[in-house]
């Protein structure tokens, strides 16, 4: 048993070395909208990994910091967020509803920004969360983002708390259509209208002047002639009670909460952390900078989500394909297991990228079973 424990420790150490190599694989262009932060150290890596591994029904809440590594800027990050780069602010719900000019400005900017925004792809953090769902680790995922990257990564146990910009809602009849269809309508209604954007903002928005948008035509709903709005919760609007109650139920069913990439400054997400804290559910925060829930957190890691996700990507206990696939027969009693079983194990060690350095350790473990304790 002592040697088996030593084997597990050695396995974990090599795993940490392997994940550390992958941090450098993120390019500078991927980090253009990510605020600077120091690298994770080995203690933080293990603390974060252990927090997740202990959970059987993990609830995850993600914010804009998950998507910045996909090239989508956020609002509040120091130095690189929208609020740090410009005095412009996102449209308020009341302005969109009451002002035809406000809607014209919004849709013109969205029309210009959409071709780039819709092509953003999930990064390692999105992919890892999708894998957790497949493996039964993730109980429920709630995102405050409207970029559809979790859906693109394959997540299905998902609540888009603030909606999704890839859908368009008619405020008159409630009809929902794909955002791509509206792009075609914009093009048909505005032949020859080409304007260059001045900077990029979150949620598919770009910067245009009043002069640039004054002749831009906005279509109405084909079914009822009503106002078309992206199926998202604008600033100043509220999330439906039905959706909020549903998320509260998922929190209550969970045994741990992980917040990734959110400062939780918006109450619509923070309220679920309060609920978890009141139920004494442990809370981990993975975010660059302070969050509103720092005092409630069991664990706080100041790092970008992609960096922390490499821990989970390689976690042996969470991901069977990254675990050293030693035959169960040999783990039970190496001295009695068959030669074929050990050959199978060694072949799998060679096949996994992290297992190559452990082949000698595995031989020591097998041979030592015949030695007196």
Coordinates of C-alpha atoms in Angstrom, one line a residue, residues 14-332:
X14 CA 4.0 14.2 -13.6
X15 CA 0.5 15.3 -14.3
X16 CA 1.2 18.8 -12.9
X17 CA 4.3 19.0 -15.0
X18 CA 2.4 18.0 -18.1
X19 CA -0.3 20.6 -17.5
X20 CA 2.3 23.3 -16.9
X21 CA 3.7 22.7 -20.4
X22 CA 0.2 23.4 -21.9
X23 CA -0.2 26.8 -20.3
X24 CA 2.3 28.3 -22.9
X25 CA 0.2 26.9 -25.8
X26 CA -2.2 29.9 -25.6
X27 CA -1.1 32.6 -28.1
X28 CA -0.8 36.3 -27.4
X29 CA -3.8 37.0 -29.7
X30 CA -6.0 34.7 -27.6
X31 CA -5.1 36.8 -24.5
X32 CA -5.7 40.3 -26.1
X33 CA -8.8 40.8 -23.8
X34 CA -7.5 38.9 -20.8
X35 CA -6.1 41.0 -17.9
X36 CA -2.6 40.2 -16.7
X37 CA -2.2 37.7 -13.8
X38 CA 0.6 35.7 -12.3
X39 CA 0.8 32.0 -13.2
X40 CA -0.8 29.4 -11.0
X41 CA 1.6 27.7 -8.6
X42 CA 1.5 24.0 -7.9
X43 CA -0.3 24.4 -4.5
X44 CA -3.1 26.3 -6.2
X45 CA -3.3 23.8 -8.9
X46 CA -3.8 21.0 -6.4
X47 CA -6.3 22.9 -4.3
X48 CA -8.4 23.6 -7.3
X49 CA -8.2 20.1 -8.6
X50 CA -9.0 18.6 -5.2
X51 CA -12.0 20.9 -4.8
X52 CA -13.5 19.6 -8.1
X53 CA -12.6 16.0 -7.5
X54 CA -14.4 15.9 -4.1
X55 CA -17.6 17.0 -5.7
X56 CA -20.2 14.5 -7.1
X57 CA -22.8 17.1 -8.2
X58 CA -20.9 20.2 -9.2
X59 CA -22.8 23.4 -10.0
X60 CA -20.8 25.8 -12.3
X61 CA -21.5 29.5 -12.9
X62 CA -19.5 31.1 -15.7
X63 CA -19.0 34.8 -16.7
X64 CA -17.3 36.8 -19.4
X65 CA -13.8 35.7 -18.2
X66 CA -14.5 32.3 -19.6
X67 CA -14.9 33.7 -23.1
X68 CA -12.1 36.4 -23.2
X69 CA -9.7 33.7 -24.3
X70 CA -11.9 33.1 -27.3
X71 CA -11.3 36.7 -28.3
X72 CA -14.5 38.2 -26.9
X73 CA -13.9 41.2 -24.6
X74 CA -15.7 41.7 -21.3
X75 CA -17.0 44.8 -19.6
X76 CA -15.1 45.2 -16.4
X77 CA -11.5 43.7 -16.7
X78 CA -8.8 46.1 -15.7
X79 CA -7.0 47.6 -18.7
X80 CA -8.7 45.5 -21.4
X81 CA -12.5 45.5 -20.6
X82 CA -14.9 47.8 -22.4
X83 CA -15.2 50.2 -19.4
X84 CA -11.4 50.6 -19.3
X85 CA -11.1 51.2 -23.0
X86 CA -13.9 53.6 -23.8
X87 CA -16.6 55.8 -22.2
X88 CA -19.2 53.9 -24.3
X89 CA -21.8 51.8 -22.4
X90 CA -24.1 49.0 -23.5
X91 CA -27.6 49.9 -24.5
X92 CA -30.2 49.9 -21.6
X93 CA -33.4 47.9 -21.9
X94 CA -35.6 50.9 -21.6
X95 CA -33.8 52.7 -24.4
X96 CA -34.2 49.8 -26.8
X97 CA -37.9 49.4 -26.0
X98 CA -38.8 53.1 -26.2
X99 CA -36.5 54.6 -28.8
X100 CA -36.6 53.7 -32.5
X101 CA -33.3 55.6 -32.9
X102 CA -31.8 53.5 -30.1
X103 CA -32.8 50.3 -31.8
X104 CA -31.4 51.6 -35.1
X105 CA -28.1 52.3 -33.5
X106 CA -28.0 49.0 -31.7
X107 CA -28.9 46.9 -34.8
X108 CA -26.5 48.7 -37.1
X109 CA -23.6 48.1 -34.8
X110 CA -24.7 44.5 -34.3
X111 CA -25.0 44.0 -38.0
X112 CA -21.4 45.1 -38.5
X113 CA -20.1 43.1 -35.6
X114 CA -22.1 39.9 -36.2
X115 CA -19.9 38.2 -38.9
X116 CA -16.9 38.2 -36.5
X117 CA -18.9 37.6 -33.3
X118 CA -20.8 34.5 -34.6
X119 CA -17.5 32.8 -35.6
X120 CA -15.9 32.8 -32.2
X121 CA -15.1 29.3 -31.0
X122 CA -15.0 27.6 -27.6
X123 CA -11.7 27.5 -25.8
X124 CA -10.3 24.9 -23.4
X125 CA -12.5 26.0 -20.5
X126 CA -15.7 25.5 -22.5
X127 CA -14.5 22.1 -23.7
X128 CA -13.6 20.9 -20.3
X129 CA -17.0 21.8 -18.9
X130 CA -18.6 19.9 -21.7
X131 CA -16.5 16.9 -20.8
X132 CA -17.5 17.1 -17.2
X133 CA -21.1 16.9 -18.3
X134 CA -20.4 13.8 -20.4
X135 CA -18.6 12.1 -17.5
X136 CA -21.3 12.9 -15.0
X137 CA -19.2 15.3 -12.9
X138 CA -21.2 18.4 -13.8
X139 CA -24.7 18.6 -12.3
X140 CA -25.6 21.9 -13.9
X141 CA -24.0 24.8 -15.8
X142 CA -25.2 28.4 -15.7
X143 CA -23.6 31.0 -17.9
X144 CA -24.1 34.8 -17.7
X145 CA -22.7 35.0 -21.3
X146 CA -24.8 35.3 -24.4
X147 CA -22.2 34.1 -26.9
X148 CA -23.4 30.5 -27.3
X149 CA -19.8 29.1 -26.8
X150 CA -21.0 26.6 -24.2
X151 CA -23.5 25.2 -26.6
X152 CA -21.0 25.1 -29.4
X153 CA -18.7 23.1 -27.0
X154 CA -21.5 20.6 -26.6
X155 CA -22.9 21.5 -23.1
X156 CA -26.6 20.5 -22.7
X157 CA -27.2 20.7 -18.9
X158 CA -27.1 24.4 -19.4
X159 CA -29.0 27.6 -18.5
X160 CA -28.2 30.7 -20.4
X161 CA -29.1 33.1 -17.6
X162 CA -29.1 36.2 -19.8
X163 CA -30.3 34.6 -23.0
X164 CA -28.4 34.1 -26.2
X165 CA -27.5 36.6 -29.0
X166 CA -27.8 33.9 -31.6
X167 CA -31.6 34.1 -31.3
X168 CA -33.9 36.9 -32.1
X169 CA -37.2 37.5 -30.3
X170 CA -40.3 39.3 -31.5
X171 CA -41.7 41.5 -28.7
X172 CA -45.1 41.4 -30.3
X173 CA -45.9 37.7 -31.0
X174 CA -43.0 36.0 -29.2
X175 CA -41.7 34.3 -32.4
X176 CA -38.0 33.2 -32.0
X177 CA -35.8 33.1 -35.1
X178 CA -32.1 32.5 -35.7
X179 CA -29.9 35.6 -35.7
X180 CA -28.3 34.5 -39.0
X181 CA -31.7 34.9 -40.7
X182 CA -31.9 38.5 -39.5
X183 CA -28.5 39.2 -40.9
X184 CA -29.8 38.3 -44.4
X185 CA -32.7 40.6 -43.9
X186 CA -30.4 43.5 -42.9
X187 CA -28.3 42.9 -46.0
X188 CA -31.4 42.9 -48.3
X189 CA -32.8 46.1 -46.7
X190 CA -29.5 48.0 -46.8
X191 CA -27.9 47.3 -50.2
X192 CA -24.5 49.0 -50.5
X193 CA -24.5 50.0 -46.8
X194 CA -20.9 49.3 -45.7
X195 CA -19.5 51.0 -42.6
X196 CA -16.2 50.3 -40.9
X197 CA -16.3 49.7 -37.1
X198 CA -14.2 51.7 -34.7
X199 CA -13.3 49.1 -32.0
X200 CA -15.0 46.0 -30.8
X201 CA -17.3 45.6 -27.7
X202 CA -18.8 42.6 -25.9
X203 CA -21.9 40.8 -27.1
X204 CA -21.3 41.3 -30.8
X205 CA -21.3 45.1 -30.6
X206 CA -19.0 47.5 -32.4
X207 CA -18.5 51.2 -32.3
X208 CA -20.3 53.4 -34.9
X209 CA -21.1 57.1 -35.1
X210 CA -24.6 58.6 -35.4
X211 CA -23.7 59.7 -38.9
X212 CA -22.8 56.2 -39.9
X213 CA -26.1 54.7 -38.9
X214 CA -28.6 57.4 -39.8
X215 CA -29.7 55.6 -43.0
X216 CA -29.6 52.1 -41.7
X217 CA -32.9 50.2 -42.1
X218 CA -34.2 47.8 -39.4
X219 CA -36.8 45.1 -40.3
X220 CA -39.8 44.2 -38.3
X221 CA -41.2 40.8 -37.5
X222 CA -42.5 39.0 -40.6
X223 CA -45.4 37.5 -38.7
X224 CA -46.9 40.4 -36.9
X225 CA -44.8 43.5 -37.7
X226 CA -43.6 43.7 -34.1
X227 CA -40.2 44.9 -32.7
X228 CA -37.3 42.5 -33.1
X229 CA -34.9 42.2 -30.1
X230 CA -32.0 39.9 -29.5
X231 CA -33.1 37.1 -27.1
X232 CA -30.9 38.5 -24.3
X233 CA -31.4 40.3 -21.0
X234 CA -30.2 43.9 -21.6
X235 CA -28.8 46.0 -18.7
X236 CA -31.8 47.3 -16.7
X237 CA -34.0 44.3 -17.5
X238 CA -34.6 41.3 -15.2
X239 CA -34.3 37.6 -15.6
X240 CA -37.6 35.8 -15.6
X241 CA -38.8 34.3 -12.2
X242 CA -39.3 30.9 -13.8
X243 CA -35.6 30.8 -14.9
X244 CA -34.4 32.1 -11.5
X245 CA -36.4 29.5 -9.6
X246 CA -35.1 26.7 -11.8
X247 CA -31.5 27.7 -11.1
X248 CA -32.1 27.9 -7.4
X249 CA -33.3 24.3 -7.5
X250 CA -30.2 23.2 -9.3
X251 CA -28.0 24.9 -6.7
X252 CA -29.9 23.2 -3.9
X253 CA -29.3 19.8 -5.5
X254 CA -25.5 20.4 -5.8
X255 CA -22.7 19.6 -3.3
X256 CA -20.2 22.3 -4.5
X257 CA -20.2 25.5 -6.6
X258 CA -17.5 26.7 -8.9
X259 CA -17.6 30.2 -10.3
X260 CA -15.3 30.7 -13.3
X261 CA -14.6 34.1 -15.0
X262 CA -17.0 36.3 -13.1
X263 CA -16.6 39.2 -10.7
X264 CA -20.2 38.6 -9.7
X265 CA -20.9 42.3 -9.7
X266 CA -24.3 41.7 -11.3
X267 CA -26.8 40.5 -8.8
X268 CA -28.5 38.2 -11.2
X269 CA -25.6 35.7 -10.8
X270 CA -24.4 36.6 -7.4
X271 CA -27.8 35.7 -5.8
X272 CA -27.1 32.0 -6.5
X273 CA -23.8 32.2 -4.7
X274 CA -25.5 33.7 -1.7
X275 CA -28.0 30.8 -1.8
X276 CA -25.2 28.2 -1.9
X277 CA -23.4 30.0 1.0
X278 CA -26.5 29.9 3.1
X279 CA -26.9 26.2 2.5
X280 CA -23.2 25.7 3.5
X281 CA -22.3 24.5 0.1
X282 CA -18.5 25.0 -0.6
X283 CA -17.7 27.6 -3.1
X284 CA -14.6 28.0 -5.3
X285 CA -13.8 31.1 -7.3
X286 CA -11.6 31.1 -10.4
X287 CA -11.2 34.6 -11.6
X288 CA -8.6 37.3 -12.3
X289 CA -9.2 40.0 -9.6
X290 CA -11.6 40.5 -6.8
X291 CA -15.1 39.2 -6.8
X292 CA -18.2 40.1 -4.9
X293 CA -18.2 36.7 -3.3
X294 CA -14.6 36.6 -2.0
X295 CA -15.8 36.5 1.7
X296 CA -18.2 33.6 1.0
X297 CA -15.6 31.5 -0.9
X298 CA -14.1 28.3 0.4
X299 CA -11.3 28.7 -2.2
X300 CA -10.2 31.7 -4.3
X301 CA -7.8 31.3 -7.2
X302 CA -6.7 34.4 -9.0
X303 CA -6.0 33.1 -12.5
X304 CA -7.5 33.0 -16.0
X305 CA -10.0 30.3 -16.7
X306 CA -8.0 28.6 -19.5
X307 CA -5.1 28.1 -17.2
X308 CA -7.1 26.6 -14.4
X309 CA -9.0 24.4 -16.9
X310 CA -5.8 22.6 -17.9
X311 CA -5.9 21.2 -14.3
X312 CA -9.3 19.7 -15.0
X313 CA -8.4 18.7 -18.5
X314 CA -5.7 16.4 -17.2
X315 CA -7.3 15.3 -14.0
X316 CA -6.9 11.5 -13.7
X317 CA -9.9 11.1 -11.4
X318 CA -12.3 13.2 -13.4
X319 CA -11.2 12.2 -16.9
X320 CA -10.7 8.5 -17.5
X321 CA -8.9 9.1 -20.8
X322 CA -6.3 11.2 -19.0
X323 CA -6.0 8.8 -16.1
X324 CA -3.2 6.3 -16.2
X325 CA -5.1 3.3 -17.6
X326 CA -3.5 0.5 -15.5
X327 CA -5.5 -2.7 -15.6
X328 CA -7.8 -3.1 -12.6
X329 CA -6.5 -6.7 -12.2
X330 CA -2.9 -5.5 -11.7
X331 CA -4.0 -2.8 -9.2
X332 CA -5.7 -5.5 -7.0

